[in-house]
Coordinates of C-alpha atoms and ligand atoms in Angstrom, one line a residue:
M18 CA 148.4 76.8 56.6
T19 CA 149.8 74.6 59.3
N20 CA 151.6 71.2 59.0
L21 CA 148.2 69.6 59.0
R22 CA 147.4 70.5 55.5
G23 CA 147.1 67.4 53.2
K24 CA 147.8 65.0 56.2
R25 CA 145.8 61.9 56.7
V26 CA 144.5 61.9 60.2
I27 CA 142.7 58.9 61.7
L28 CA 140.4 60.0 64.5
G29 CA 139.3 57.0 66.5
V30 CA 136.3 57.7 68.8
T31 CA 135.3 55.3 71.6
G32 CA 132.2 55.3 73.8
G33 CA 132.2 58.2 76.2
I34 CA 130.2 61.4 76.6
A35 CA 133.4 63.3 75.6
C36 CA 132.4 62.2 72.0
Y37 CA 130.7 65.4 71.5
K38 CA 134.0 67.2 71.7
S39 CA 135.5 64.9 69.0
A40 CA 133.1 66.3 66.5
D41 CA 134.7 69.7 67.1
L42 CA 138.2 68.2 66.9
A43 CA 137.2 66.6 63.6
S44 CA 135.9 70.0 62.3
K45 CA 139.0 71.9 63.4
L46 CA 141.3 69.3 61.7
A47 CA 139.3 69.5 58.5
Q48 CA 139.4 73.4 58.6
Q49 CA 143.2 73.2 58.8
G50 CA 143.4 71.1 55.6
A51 CA 143.7 67.6 57.1
Q52 CA 141.9 64.6 55.5
V53 CA 140.2 63.1 58.5
D54 CA 139.1 59.5 58.6
V55 CA 136.9 58.9 61.6
I56 CA 136.4 55.4 63.0
L57 CA 133.7 55.0 65.6
T58 CA 133.5 51.9 67.9
S59 CA 130.0 50.5 68.4
A60 CA 130.0 52.0 71.9
A61 CA 130.8 55.5 70.4
E62 CA 127.7 55.1 68.2
Q63 CA 125.6 55.0 71.4
F64 CA 126.6 58.6 71.9
I65 CA 127.1 60.2 68.4
T66 CA 126.3 59.3 64.8
P67 CA 128.6 58.7 61.8
T68 CA 126.6 61.4 60.0
C69 CA 127.7 64.1 62.4
F70 CA 131.4 63.3 61.6
S71 CA 130.9 63.0 57.8
A72 CA 129.2 66.4 57.8
V73 CA 132.2 68.1 59.3
T74 CA 135.0 66.0 57.5
G75 CA 133.3 65.6 54.1
R76 CA 134.4 62.0 54.1
Q77 CA 133.0 58.5 55.0
T78 CA 132.9 57.8 58.7
W79 CA 133.9 54.3 59.5
T80 CA 132.2 51.9 61.8
D81 CA 132.4 48.2 62.7
R82 CA 129.8 47.4 60.0
D83 CA 132.5 48.4 57.4
M84 CA 135.1 46.0 58.8
Y85 CA 134.7 43.2 56.3
A86 CA 134.1 45.2 53.2
P87 CA 137.2 45.4 51.0
D88 CA 137.8 48.4 48.7
V89 CA 138.3 48.2 45.0
T90 CA 141.8 47.1 45.3
G91 CA 140.7 44.2 47.7
A92 CA 142.3 45.8 50.8
F93 CA 140.2 45.6 54.0
P94 CA 139.5 49.0 55.6
H95 CA 141.8 48.5 58.6
I96 CA 144.8 47.9 56.2
A97 CA 144.0 50.7 53.8
L98 CA 143.4 53.2 56.6
A99 CA 146.5 52.0 58.5
R100 CA 148.7 52.4 55.5
A101 CA 147.4 55.9 54.6
A102 CA 147.6 57.4 58.1
D103 CA 150.1 60.1 59.0
V104 CA 148.9 60.0 62.6
V105 CA 146.3 58.3 64.6
I106 CA 144.5 59.9 67.5
I107 CA 141.9 58.3 69.7
A108 CA 139.8 60.9 71.5
P109 CA 138.1 59.9 73.8
I110 CA 139.8 56.7 74.6
T111 CA 138.0 54.6 77.3
A112 CA 139.7 52.4 80.0
N113 CA 138.4 49.5 77.9
T114 CA 140.2 50.5 74.6
L115 CA 143.4 51.4 76.5
A116 CA 143.4 47.9 77.9
K117 CA 142.8 46.4 74.5
L118 CA 145.6 48.4 72.9
A119 CA 148.0 47.7 75.8
N120 CA 147.4 44.0 75.2
G121 CA 147.5 44.0 71.4
L122 CA 143.8 43.1 71.1
A123 CA 142.3 43.7 67.7
D124 CA 138.5 43.0 67.9
N125 CA 137.0 45.9 66.0
L126 CA 137.8 48.3 63.2
L127 CA 139.7 50.8 65.4
T128 CA 141.8 48.4 67.3
T129 CA 142.8 46.4 64.2
T130 CA 143.7 49.7 62.4
V131 CA 145.9 50.7 65.4
L132 CA 147.6 47.4 65.4
A133 CA 148.2 47.6 61.6
T134 CA 149.6 51.1 61.4
R135 CA 153.1 52.5 61.8
A136 CA 151.8 56.0 62.2
P137 CA 152.4 57.7 65.6
L138 CA 149.6 57.3 68.1
I139 CA 148.0 59.9 70.3
L140 CA 145.6 58.9 73.1
A141 CA 143.2 61.3 74.9
P142 CA 141.7 59.4 77.8
A143 CA 138.4 60.3 79.3
M144 CA 136.7 58.5 82.2
E145 CA 135.6 58.6 85.8
T146 CA 138.5 59.4 88.2
H147 CA 138.4 56.0 89.9
M148 CA 138.6 54.3 86.5
W149 CA 141.6 56.5 85.5
E150 CA 143.4 56.0 88.8
H151 CA 142.8 52.2 88.9
P152 CA 146.2 50.4 88.9
A153 CA 145.1 48.3 85.9
T154 CA 144.4 51.5 83.8
Q155 CA 147.6 53.2 85.0
A156 CA 149.7 50.0 84.1
N157 CA 148.1 50.0 80.6
V158 CA 148.9 53.7 80.1
Q159 CA 152.5 53.0 81.2
T160 CA 152.7 50.2 78.7
L161 CA 151.4 52.3 75.8
R162 CA 153.7 55.2 76.7
A163 CA 156.7 52.9 76.8
R164 CA 155.8 51.8 73.3
G165 CA 155.8 55.4 72.2
A166 CA 152.1 56.5 72.4
H167 CA 151.6 60.1 73.3
V168 CA 149.1 60.4 76.1
V169 CA 147.4 63.8 76.3
G170 CA 145.3 64.5 79.5
P171 CA 143.0 63.6 81.1
E172 CA 142.4 67.0 82.8
L173 CA 140.9 68.0 86.1
G174 CA 137.4 69.3 86.0
H175 CA 133.7 68.6 85.9
L176 CA 132.8 65.0 84.9
A177 CA 129.6 63.7 83.4
S178 CA 128.7 62.0 86.7
G179 CA 128.5 65.4 88.3
A180 CA 131.7 64.9 90.3
T181 CA 134.8 67.0 89.9
G182 CA 138.1 65.2 89.5
I183 CA 140.7 64.0 87.0
G184 CA 139.2 62.4 83.9
R185 CA 138.0 65.1 81.5
M186 CA 139.2 64.7 78.0
A187 CA 141.7 67.4 77.0
E188 CA 140.1 70.2 75.0
P189 CA 140.0 69.9 71.1
T190 CA 142.5 72.9 70.8
T191 CA 145.0 71.1 73.0
L192 CA 144.6 67.9 70.9
L193 CA 145.0 69.8 67.7
E194 CA 148.2 71.2 69.1
A195 CA 149.4 67.7 70.1
I196 CA 148.7 66.4 66.6
R197 CA 150.7 69.3 65.1
Y198 CA 153.5 68.5 67.5
V199 CA 153.6 64.8 66.6
L200 CA 153.4 65.5 62.9
G201 CA 156.3 68.0 63.3
Q202 CA 158.6 65.3 64.7
N203 CA 159.8 64.5 61.1
G204 CA 160.1 68.2 60.1
P205 CA 163.1 69.9 58.7
L206 CA 164.2 71.2 62.1
R207 CA 164.2 67.8 63.8
G208 CA 167.2 67.7 66.0
Y209 CA 167.7 71.5 66.1
K210 CA 166.9 73.9 68.9
V211 CA 165.0 77.1 68.5
L212 CA 165.0 79.6 71.4
I213 CA 162.4 82.4 71.3
T214 CA 161.5 85.3 73.6
A215 CA 158.0 86.6 73.9
G216 CA 155.8 89.0 75.7
A217 CA 156.6 92.1 77.7
T218 CA 158.9 92.3 80.7
R219 CA 157.9 94.1 83.9
E220 CA 160.4 96.3 85.7
P221 CA 159.2 96.9 89.2
I222 CA 159.0 100.3 90.9
D223 CA 157.7 99.0 94.1
P224 CA 155.9 95.8 95.1
V225 CA 152.7 96.8 93.2
R226 CA 153.8 99.1 90.4
F227 CA 155.9 98.4 87.4
I228 CA 157.0 99.6 83.9
T229 CA 155.8 97.5 81.0
N230 CA 154.1 97.7 77.5
P231 CA 151.1 96.1 75.8
S232 CA 152.8 93.0 74.3
S233 CA 150.5 90.1 74.6
G234 CA 152.9 87.3 73.6
K235 CA 150.9 86.4 70.5
M236 CA 153.7 86.9 68.1
G237 CA 156.2 84.9 70.1
V238 CA 153.8 82.1 70.8
A239 CA 153.0 81.8 67.1
L240 CA 156.7 81.6 66.4
A241 CA 157.0 78.9 69.0
A242 CA 154.2 76.8 67.4
A243 CA 155.8 77.2 64.0
A244 CA 159.2 76.1 65.2
R245 CA 157.6 73.1 66.9
D246 CA 155.6 72.2 63.8
A247 CA 158.9 72.2 61.9
G248 CA 160.3 69.6 64.3
A249 CA 162.5 71.9 66.4
T250 CA 163.1 71.4 70.1
T251 CA 161.5 74.7 71.0
V252 CA 162.1 76.8 74.1
L253 CA 160.0 79.9 74.8
V254 CA 161.3 82.4 77.4
H255 CA 158.4 84.7 78.1
G256 CA 157.3 87.5 80.3
P257 CA 153.7 87.6 81.6
I258 CA 151.5 86.7 78.6
N259 CA 147.8 86.3 78.1
V260 CA 147.7 83.5 75.5
P261 CA 148.1 79.7 76.0
V262 CA 151.6 78.3 75.4
P263 CA 151.7 75.7 72.6
Y264 CA 151.8 72.0 73.4
G265 CA 155.2 70.5 73.1
V266 CA 157.0 73.7 73.7
R267 CA 159.2 74.1 76.8
T268 CA 158.6 77.4 78.5
V269 CA 160.6 79.5 80.9
P270 CA 158.5 82.2 82.5
V271 CA 160.3 85.3 83.6
T272 CA 159.3 88.8 84.8
T273 CA 162.2 91.3 84.3
A274 CA 164.6 92.0 81.4
Q275 CA 167.5 90.8 83.6
E276 CA 165.6 87.5 84.3
M277 CA 165.0 87.1 80.5
L278 CA 168.7 87.7 79.8
D279 CA 169.7 85.1 82.5
A280 CA 167.2 82.5 81.1
V281 CA 168.4 83.1 77.5
L282 CA 172.0 82.8 78.4
A283 CA 171.3 79.5 80.3
E284 CA 169.7 78.1 77.1
V285 CA 171.8 79.7 74.3
E286 CA 174.8 77.5 74.2
D287 CA 173.2 74.6 72.3
T288 CA 170.7 76.8 70.4
D289 CA 170.7 76.8 66.7
V290 CA 168.2 79.6 66.0
F291 CA 167.4 82.6 68.4
I292 CA 164.4 84.8 67.7
A293 CA 163.7 87.8 69.9
A294 CA 160.0 88.7 69.6
A295 CA 159.7 90.0 73.2
A296 CA 159.0 93.6 73.9
V297 CA 161.7 94.0 76.5
A298 CA 161.4 97.2 78.6
D299 CA 164.4 99.3 77.6
F300 CA 164.5 101.1 81.0
R301 CA 164.0 100.1 84.6
P302 CA 163.9 102.1 87.9
T303 CA 167.5 102.5 89.3
R304 CA 166.1 101.1 92.5
Q305 CA 163.0 99.2 93.6
A306 CA 161.2 100.3 96.7
A307 CA 160.9 97.5 99.2
Q308 CA 157.4 98.8 100.4
K309 CA 154.5 100.2 98.4
L310 CA 155.2 103.9 97.9
K311 CA 152.7 106.1 99.7
K312 CA 151.1 108.9 97.7
D313 CA 151.2 111.3 100.6
V314 CA 154.9 110.6 101.2
V315 CA 156.2 111.0 97.6
G316 CA 154.1 114.2 97.2
P317 CA 152.0 115.5 94.2
T318 CA 154.9 115.2 91.8
W319 CA 157.6 112.7 91.8
T320 CA 160.7 111.9 89.8
L321 CA 161.6 108.3 88.9
T322 CA 165.2 107.7 87.8
L323 CA 165.6 105.1 85.2
E324 CA 168.6 103.1 83.8
R325 CA 168.9 100.9 80.7
T326 CA 168.1 97.2 80.9
P327 CA 170.5 94.7 79.4
D328 CA 170.1 94.2 75.6
I329 CA 169.3 90.5 75.3
L330 CA 169.2 90.3 71.5
G331 CA 172.4 92.4 71.2
T332 CA 174.2 90.1 73.8
V333 CA 173.2 87.0 71.7
G334 CA 174.2 88.7 68.4
H335 CA 177.6 89.6 69.8
L336 CA 178.2 86.1 71.2
R337 CA 177.5 84.8 67.7
Q338 CA 179.9 87.4 66.2
E339 CA 182.6 86.0 68.5
G340 CA 182.0 82.5 67.0
H341 CA 179.5 81.0 69.4
R342 CA 176.0 79.6 68.7
P343 CA 173.3 80.2 67.6
Y344 CA 173.8 79.9 63.9
V345 CA 170.9 82.2 63.0
V346 CA 169.8 85.3 65.0
V347 CA 166.6 87.0 64.3
G348 CA 165.2 90.3 65.8
F349 CA 162.0 92.3 65.7
A350 CA 161.9 96.0 65.5
A351 CA 158.8 97.8 66.8
E352 CA 158.9 101.3 65.3
T353 CA 156.6 104.4 65.2
Q354 CA 158.7 106.2 62.5
N355 CA 161.5 105.7 60.0
L356 CA 160.6 102.0 60.0
I357 CA 163.2 100.6 57.5
A358 CA 166.1 102.9 58.5
A359 CA 165.6 102.2 62.2
A360 CA 165.3 98.5 61.7
Q361 CA 168.4 98.3 59.5
E362 CA 170.3 100.3 62.2
K363 CA 169.3 97.6 64.8
L364 CA 170.2 94.8 62.5
T365 CA 173.7 96.1 62.1
R366 CA 174.2 97.2 65.8
K367 CA 172.9 93.9 67.3
G368 CA 174.7 91.6 64.7
L369 CA 171.6 90.0 63.2
D370 CA 170.8 87.9 60.2
L371 CA 167.2 89.1 59.8
I372 CA 165.1 91.8 61.4
V373 CA 161.3 91.8 61.2
A374 CA 160.2 95.5 61.2
N375 CA 156.8 96.3 62.6
D376 CA 155.0 99.6 62.1
I377 CA 153.3 99.6 65.4
T378 CA 151.2 102.7 64.5
A379 CA 149.2 100.5 62.1
P380 CA 145.9 99.2 63.8
D381 CA 146.3 95.7 62.3
A382 CA 150.0 95.3 63.3
G383 CA 152.1 95.1 66.4
F384 CA 150.9 94.8 70.0
A385 CA 148.1 92.6 71.1
V386 CA 146.2 92.2 67.7
D387 CA 146.0 88.9 65.9
T388 CA 147.6 90.2 62.7
N389 CA 150.9 91.7 61.8
R390 CA 152.2 93.8 58.9
V391 CA 155.9 93.4 58.7
T392 CA 158.9 94.1 56.4
V393 CA 161.6 91.5 56.6
I394 CA 165.2 92.8 56.2
E395 CA 168.1 90.5 55.6
R396 CA 171.7 91.1 56.5
E397 CA 172.5 90.8 52.8
G398 CA 170.3 93.9 52.1
T399 CA 167.1 92.3 50.8
I400 CA 164.0 94.3 52.0
T401 CA 160.7 92.4 51.6
P402 CA 157.4 94.0 52.7
W403 CA 154.7 91.3 53.6
P404 CA 151.0 92.0 53.4
T405 CA 148.9 92.1 56.6
L406 CA 148.8 88.4 57.7
P407 CA 147.6 86.5 60.8
K408 CA 150.5 86.3 63.3
D409 CA 150.6 82.5 62.8
V410 CA 151.1 82.9 59.1
V411 CA 153.9 85.5 59.7
A412 CA 155.5 82.9 62.0
E413 CA 155.3 80.1 59.5
R414 CA 156.7 82.3 56.7
L415 CA 159.5 83.4 58.9
M416 CA 160.3 79.8 59.7
V417 CA 160.4 78.8 56.1
Q418 CA 162.9 81.7 55.5
I419 CA 165.0 80.6 58.5
I420 CA 165.1 77.0 57.2
D421 CA 166.2 78.2 53.8
R422 CA 169.0 80.2 55.4
L423 CA 170.2 77.2 57.5
R424 CA 170.2 75.1 54.2
K425 CA 172.2 77.8 52.4
M426 CA 174.7 77.8 55.3
G427 CA 175.0 74.0 54.9
I428 CA 173.7 73.4 58.4
L429 CA 170.5 71.7 57.4
K430 CA 170.6 69.0 54.8
A431 CA 168.7 69.7 51.6
E432 CA 166.9 66.4 51.6
S433 CA 165.2 66.9 54.9
D434 CA 161.4 66.1 54.9
D435 CA 159.7 69.4 54.8
T436 CA 156.3 69.2 56.5
L437 CA 156.0 72.9 56.9
T438 CA 154.7 74.9 54.0
S439 CA 153.6 78.4 53.5
E440 CA 151.9 80.4 50.7
Ligands
PMT502 O1 153.3 90.2 71.8 P1 152.4 90.8 70.7 O2 151.2 91.4 71.4 O3 152.0 89.7 69.8 O4 153.1 91.9 69.9 C1 154.2 91.6 69.1 C2 155.3 92.6 69.1 C3 154.8 94.0 68.7 C4 155.8 92.7 70.6 C5 156.4 92.0 68.3 O5 155.9 91.9 67.0 C6 157.7 92.9 68.2 O6 157.8 93.8 67.4 N1 158.6 92.6 69.2 C7 159.8 93.5 69.4 C8 159.4 94.7 70.2 C9 160.6 95.4 70.6 O7 160.9 95.5 71.8 O8 161.2 96.1 69.7 P2 162.5 97.0 69.8 O9 162.6 97.7 68.5 O10 162.4 97.8 71.1 O11 163.7 96.0 70.1 C10 164.5 95.5 69.0 C11 164.8 94.0 69.3 O12 165.7 94.0 70.4 C12 163.6 93.1 69.6 O13 163.9 91.9 69.0 C13 163.6 93.0 71.1 O14 163.1 91.7 71.5 C14 165.1 93.1 71.4 N2 165.4 93.7 72.7 C15 165.1 95.0 73.0 C16 165.5 95.5 74.2 C17 166.2 94.8 75.1 N3 166.6 95.3 76.3 N4 166.6 93.5 74.8 C18 166.2 92.9 73.6 O15 166.4 91.8 73.4

């Protein structure tokens, strides 16, 4: 369902114990519809077998023994693989292979393929800390970065030697995200900026108590991943959330509704699309106690006076009505009754193009769950109920709809390369 579907991914694997995680990465790529061509160096074969990768990819795994065997067209594997690739990732990449690539060496199937391809290159180093920190390795990494390679990790943590330090390969989920980000660079929203709000806000009562709601941030984070996959420069302004933020997305963490408004206004001027998925607290205490309120001082009952928080989406919608950016403004509506009428009223009052209405009483929709059941209402009056779908699919469908709208407005060119599809 993601921009990985149908893409040719070359996964190079070099000799390090992190190889065991590469099999998981290959499996995850295949599950998302990519055609994965794994190339093992002979050192990698000391750690893991070609059979392991073929079992998860359903395809031939390439080794140095295949290097001089042309296919039916007469093309040698490194040329055929290099031409077909949409992206190349080497995970793990050793200090040795980093050095080879930095110097343009081509002495095995993997390095010849990398030299022969025009596809973007992602490198996930894994090695002992001293090897990583060695000036020679750092200089090689600099050289490769300067040539456009995306270097992901290494991370801090437990190393095979038993030591703790920098040198662990980035996790397969992070690498999968990095591949999606890189593939998205040629997507239809390349050169456009999408600003998204996510999660709940917290409105403090005193230093330890606050008003909030159960938003996890899942819906907003899924939207950020979909915008990134479509090539957008993506900014996520989020309250406290309990899901990882997608690779390649710039994040602005905030706590209160006022902070969220300030962060949005600081970003909105050059924004093309604004999507408000955050569950912003509608009310906040009129004053915040400087010290923790004592139960025996406030007494057995206690009245808290609340005031309205700023309406972030309404502010952006009205800015647009006055002729400012963004071009497209999308809201969500979390409702417990009169779903369509309440959402339509918000669409009009806040000056939106689209509103995504959530019936948050349904167990498979709304706060914290992985799915959502929404009805999409357009300014022009179209009302389309969608079935219950995973939140990432809701996000991808919505992005397709937003891209269509930008095209109809003449903002996006019709001939853009669509790498994002939905079904
Ligand atoms: O984060 P999850 O756990 O994945 O849950 C997803 C979600 C239920 C939070 C999400 O799908 C959703 O419905 N978000 C909007 C929740 C909400 O606050 O709805 P509302 O009807 O109260 O607000 C309408 C719109 O105005 C929303 O786009 C909201 O972001 C925005 N708003 C509201 C109040 C305010 N002060 N400022 C705002 O910008």
